Amino acid sequence: TGVQLTRNTSDGSTTTVLCESTHLTSFAVLVDVRGTLQGISEAERLALQVVSYIGCAISVICLLITIVYFLLEGKRLFNAVHYFVHLNLAISLCLGYLIFLIGIETATSSAGGCAFVAALLHYFFLS
């Protein structure tokens, strides 16, 4: 299948699962529940942050261009079914990325703010 279990250990309070992949696609969801990236240097943390912000910013710019195009060409495309589907998808993704860019650092100061940003992200990315 391309993915194999390398190690599965448990010491009673924590469980560690390590998988290895032999293909270049990624199906993983990266989640750091406790807010501590263990085994990662400060340079790697900074690189991940920069790549995340640049990627999200490029996505927002491209989605804004897409939204403007659909709004300008709306009269010609209005009767097509895919027009509303694609316009709503672009708006939802754009808002999701903007909330991620703005809220990901500011929401860490309070549990309520973090939950609010997480709820908004779930709404816009899953709608």
PDB file of C-alpha atoms in Angstrom:
ATOM      1  CA  THR A   1       0.000   0.000   0.000  1.00  0.00           C
ATOM      2  CA  GLY A   2       3.003   2.299   0.316  1.00  0.00           C
ATOM      3  CA  VAL A   3       2.623   2.867   4.067  1.00  0.00           C
ATOM      4  CA  GLN A   4       3.838   0.513   6.773  1.00  0.00           C
ATOM      5  CA  LEU A   5       3.824   0.564  10.547  1.00  0.00           C
ATOM      6  CA  THR A   6       7.379   0.937  11.838  1.00  0.00           C
ATOM      7  CA  ARG A   7       6.848   1.215  15.588  1.00  0.00           C
ATOM      8  CA  ASN A   8       3.911   1.165  17.977  1.00  0.00           C
ATOM      9  CA  THR A   9       4.855   1.673  21.630  1.00  0.00           C
ATOM     10  CA  SER A  10       2.891   2.503  24.748  1.00  0.00           C
ATOM     11  CA  ASP A  11       4.135   3.321  28.239  1.00  0.00           C
ATOM     12  CA  GLY A  12       0.745   3.540  29.933  1.00  0.00           C
ATOM     13  CA  SER A  13       0.099   7.266  29.615  1.00  0.00           C
ATOM     14  CA  THR A  14       1.193   7.903  26.015  1.00  0.00           C
ATOM     15  CA  THR A  15       1.157   5.923  22.813  1.00  0.00           C
ATOM     16  CA  THR A  16       3.613   6.475  19.979  1.00  0.00           C
ATOM     17  CA  VAL A  17       2.893   5.286  16.450  1.00  0.00           C
ATOM     18  CA  LEU A  18       5.499   5.662  13.707  1.00  0.00           C
ATOM     19  CA  CYS A  19       4.669   4.980  10.067  1.00  0.00           C
ATOM     20  CA  GLU A  20       6.881   5.120   6.976  1.00  0.00           C
ATOM     21  CA  SER A  21       5.758   5.860   3.451  1.00  0.00           C
ATOM     22  CA  THR A  22       7.320   4.777   0.166  1.00  0.00           C
ATOM     23  CA  HIS A  23       5.456   7.209  -2.077  1.00  0.00           C
ATOM     24  CA  LEU A  24       5.558  10.989  -2.501  1.00  0.00           C
ATOM     25  CA  THR A  25       1.920  11.839  -1.798  1.00  0.00           C
ATOM     26  CA  SER A  26       0.829  12.785   1.680  1.00  0.00           C
ATOM     27  CA  PHE A  27      -2.375  11.635   3.347  1.00  0.00           C
ATOM     28  CA  ALA A  28      -1.384  12.705   6.846  1.00  0.00           C
ATOM     29  CA  VAL A  29      -3.085  15.280   9.000  1.00  0.00           C
ATOM     30  CA  LEU A  30      -0.566  17.112  11.138  1.00  0.00           C
ATOM     31  CA  VAL A  31      -1.978  17.840  14.568  1.00  0.00           C
ATOM     32  CA  ASP A  32      -0.058  18.999  17.625  1.00  0.00           C
ATOM     33  CA  VAL A  33      -2.674  18.778  20.365  1.00  0.00           C
ATOM     34  CA  ARG A  34      -0.428  19.795  23.251  1.00  0.00           C
ATOM     35  CA  GLY A  35       1.240  22.685  21.401  1.00  0.00           C
ATOM     36  CA  THR A  36       4.741  21.250  21.736  1.00  0.00           C
ATOM     37  CA  LEU A  37       6.534  20.043  18.663  1.00  0.00           C
ATOM     38  CA  GLN A  38       8.966  17.537  20.065  1.00  0.00           C
ATOM     39  CA  GLY A  39      12.131  16.697  18.197  1.00  0.00           C
ATOM     40  CA  ILE A  40      12.030  19.745  15.954  1.00  0.00           C
ATOM     41  CA  SER A  41      14.608  22.505  15.964  1.00  0.00           C
ATOM     42  CA  GLU A  42      13.811  26.207  16.082  1.00  0.00           C
ATOM     43  CA  ALA A  43      15.021  26.610  12.483  1.00  0.00           C
ATOM     44  CA  GLU A  44      12.663  23.841  11.324  1.00  0.00           C
ATOM     45  CA  ARG A  45       9.796  25.412  13.262  1.00  0.00           C
ATOM     46  CA  LEU A  46      10.472  28.779  11.621  1.00  0.00           C
ATOM     47  CA  ALA A  47      10.710  27.169   8.172  1.00  0.00           C
ATOM     48  CA  LEU A  48       7.347  25.432   8.674  1.00  0.00           C
ATOM     49  CA  GLN A  49       5.775  28.691   9.776  1.00  0.00           C
ATOM     50  CA  VAL A  50       7.156  30.654   6.816  1.00  0.00           C
ATOM     51  CA  VAL A  51       6.096  27.996   4.284  1.00  0.00           C
ATOM     52  CA  SER A  52       2.605  27.874   5.838  1.00  0.00           C
ATOM     53  CA  TYR A  53       2.143  31.637   5.680  1.00  0.00           C
ATOM     54  CA  ILE A  54       3.515  31.965   2.150  1.00  0.00           C
ATOM     55  CA  GLY A  55       1.393  29.065   0.881  1.00  0.00           C
ATOM     56  CA  CYS A  56      -1.765  30.446   2.486  1.00  0.00           C
ATOM     57  CA  ALA A  57      -1.056  33.957   1.178  1.00  0.00           C
ATOM     58  CA  ILE A  58      -0.592  32.660  -2.379  1.00  0.00           C
ATOM     59  CA  SER A  59      -3.833  30.682  -2.048  1.00  0.00           C
ATOM     60  CA  VAL A  60      -5.741  33.749  -0.823  1.00  0.00           C
ATOM     61  CA  ILE A  61      -4.431  35.866  -3.713  1.00  0.00           C
ATOM     62  CA  CYS A  62      -5.380  33.227  -6.297  1.00  0.00           C
ATOM     63  CA  LEU A  63      -8.810  32.723  -4.707  1.00  0.00           C
ATOM     64  CA  LEU A  64      -9.439  36.482  -4.718  1.00  0.00           C
ATOM     65  CA  ILE A  65      -8.567  36.573  -8.428  1.00  0.00           C
ATOM     66  CA  THR A  66     -10.984  33.677  -8.984  1.00  0.00           C
ATOM     67  CA  ILE A  67     -13.769  35.437  -7.047  1.00  0.00           C
ATOM     68  CA  VAL A  68     -13.265  38.678  -8.979  1.00  0.00           C
ATOM     69  CA  TYR A  69     -13.316  36.770 -12.268  1.00  0.00           C
ATOM     70  CA  PHE A  70     -16.565  35.020 -11.372  1.00  0.00           C
ATOM     71  CA  LEU A  71     -18.143  38.297 -10.269  1.00  0.00           C
ATOM     72  CA  LEU A  72     -17.049  40.140 -13.428  1.00  0.00           C
ATOM     73  CA  GLU A  73     -18.106  37.324 -15.750  1.00  0.00           C
ATOM     74  CA  GLY A  74     -21.241  36.614 -13.723  1.00  0.00           C
ATOM     75  CA  LYS A  75     -23.725  37.840 -16.309  1.00  0.00           C
ATOM     76  CA  ARG A  76     -22.336  35.496 -18.935  1.00  0.00           C
ATOM     77  CA  LEU A  77     -21.946  32.540 -16.541  1.00  0.00           C
ATOM     78  CA  PHE A  78     -25.055  33.152 -14.420  1.00  0.00           C
ATOM     79  CA  ASN A  79     -27.160  30.430 -16.056  1.00  0.00           C
ATOM     80  CA  ALA A  80     -24.494  27.749 -15.643  1.00  0.00           C
ATOM     81  CA  VAL A  81     -24.957  25.468 -12.633  1.00  0.00           C
ATOM     82  CA  HIS A  82     -21.249  25.321 -11.884  1.00  0.00           C
ATOM     83  CA  TYR A  83     -21.056  29.111 -11.540  1.00  0.00           C
ATOM     84  CA  PHE A  84     -22.588  29.207  -8.055  1.00  0.00           C
ATOM     85  CA  VAL A  85     -20.810  26.052  -6.934  1.00  0.00           C
ATOM     86  CA  HIS A  86     -17.382  27.389  -7.877  1.00  0.00           C
ATOM     87  CA  LEU A  87     -18.065  30.898  -6.602  1.00  0.00           C
ATOM     88  CA  ASN A  88     -19.223  29.615  -3.207  1.00  0.00           C
ATOM     89  CA  LEU A  89     -16.276  27.218  -3.016  1.00  0.00           C
ATOM     90  CA  ALA A  90     -13.802  30.007  -3.753  1.00  0.00           C
ATOM     91  CA  ILE A  91     -15.404  32.313  -1.170  1.00  0.00           C
ATOM     92  CA  SER A  92     -15.463  29.590   1.479  1.00  0.00           C
ATOM     93  CA  LEU A  93     -11.834  28.597   0.904  1.00  0.00           C
ATOM     94  CA  CYS A  94     -10.697  32.225   0.828  1.00  0.00           C
ATOM     95  CA  LEU A  95     -12.424  32.978   4.139  1.00  0.00           C
ATOM     96  CA  GLY A  96     -10.997  29.804   5.663  1.00  0.00           C
ATOM     97  CA  TYR A  97      -7.449  30.720   4.660  1.00  0.00           C
ATOM     98  CA  LEU A  98      -7.889  34.303   5.878  1.00  0.00           C
ATOM     99  CA  ILE A  99      -9.148  33.072   9.247  1.00  0.00           C
ATOM    100  CA  PHE A 100      -6.183  30.713   9.432  1.00  0.00           C
ATOM    101  CA  LEU A 101      -3.705  33.492   8.612  1.00  0.00           C
ATOM    102  CA  ILE A 102      -5.225  35.962  11.083  1.00  0.00           C
ATOM    103  CA  GLY A 103      -6.399  33.668  13.841  1.00  0.00           C
ATOM    104  CA  ILE A 104      -3.773  30.961  14.131  1.00  0.00           C
ATOM    105  CA  GLU A 105      -1.338  33.067  16.178  1.00  0.00           C
ATOM    106  CA  THR A 106      -3.838  35.299  17.965  1.00  0.00           C
ATOM    107  CA  ALA A 107      -6.058  32.436  19.138  1.00  0.00           C
ATOM    108  CA  THR A 108      -3.339  30.757  21.195  1.00  0.00           C
ATOM    109  CA  SER A 109      -3.690  33.240  24.057  1.00  0.00           C
ATOM    110  CA  SER A 110      -7.067  31.917  25.240  1.00  0.00           C
ATOM    111  CA  ALA A 111      -8.936  28.635  25.142  1.00  0.00           C
ATOM    112  CA  GLY A 112     -12.162  30.352  24.046  1.00  0.00           C
ATOM    113  CA  GLY A 113     -10.427  32.157  21.192  1.00  0.00           C
ATOM    114  CA  CYS A 114      -8.793  28.946  20.078  1.00  0.00           C
ATOM    115  CA  ALA A 115     -12.127  27.106  20.086  1.00  0.00           C
ATOM    116  CA  PHE A 116     -13.775  29.947  18.157  1.00  0.00           C
ATOM    117  CA  VAL A 117     -11.079  29.974  15.455  1.00  0.00           C
ATOM    118  CA  ALA A 118     -11.204  26.165  15.251  1.00  0.00           C
ATOM    119  CA  ALA A 119     -14.989  26.253  14.819  1.00  0.00           C
ATOM    120  CA  LEU A 120     -14.727  28.858  12.058  1.00  0.00           C
ATOM    121  CA  LEU A 121     -12.016  26.875  10.288  1.00  0.00           C
ATOM    122  CA  HIS A 122     -14.131  23.712  10.443  1.00  0.00           C
ATOM    123  CA  TYR A 123     -17.147  25.583   9.106  1.00  0.00           C
ATOM    124  CA  PHE A 124     -15.409  27.219   6.152  1.00  0.00           C
ATOM    125  CA  PHE A 125     -13.261  24.257   5.144  1.00  0.00           C
ATOM    126  CA  LEU A 126     -16.037  21.702   5.478  1.00  0.00           C
ATOM    127  CA  SER A 127     -18.864  23.738   3.955  1.00  0.00           C
TER     128      SER A 127
END
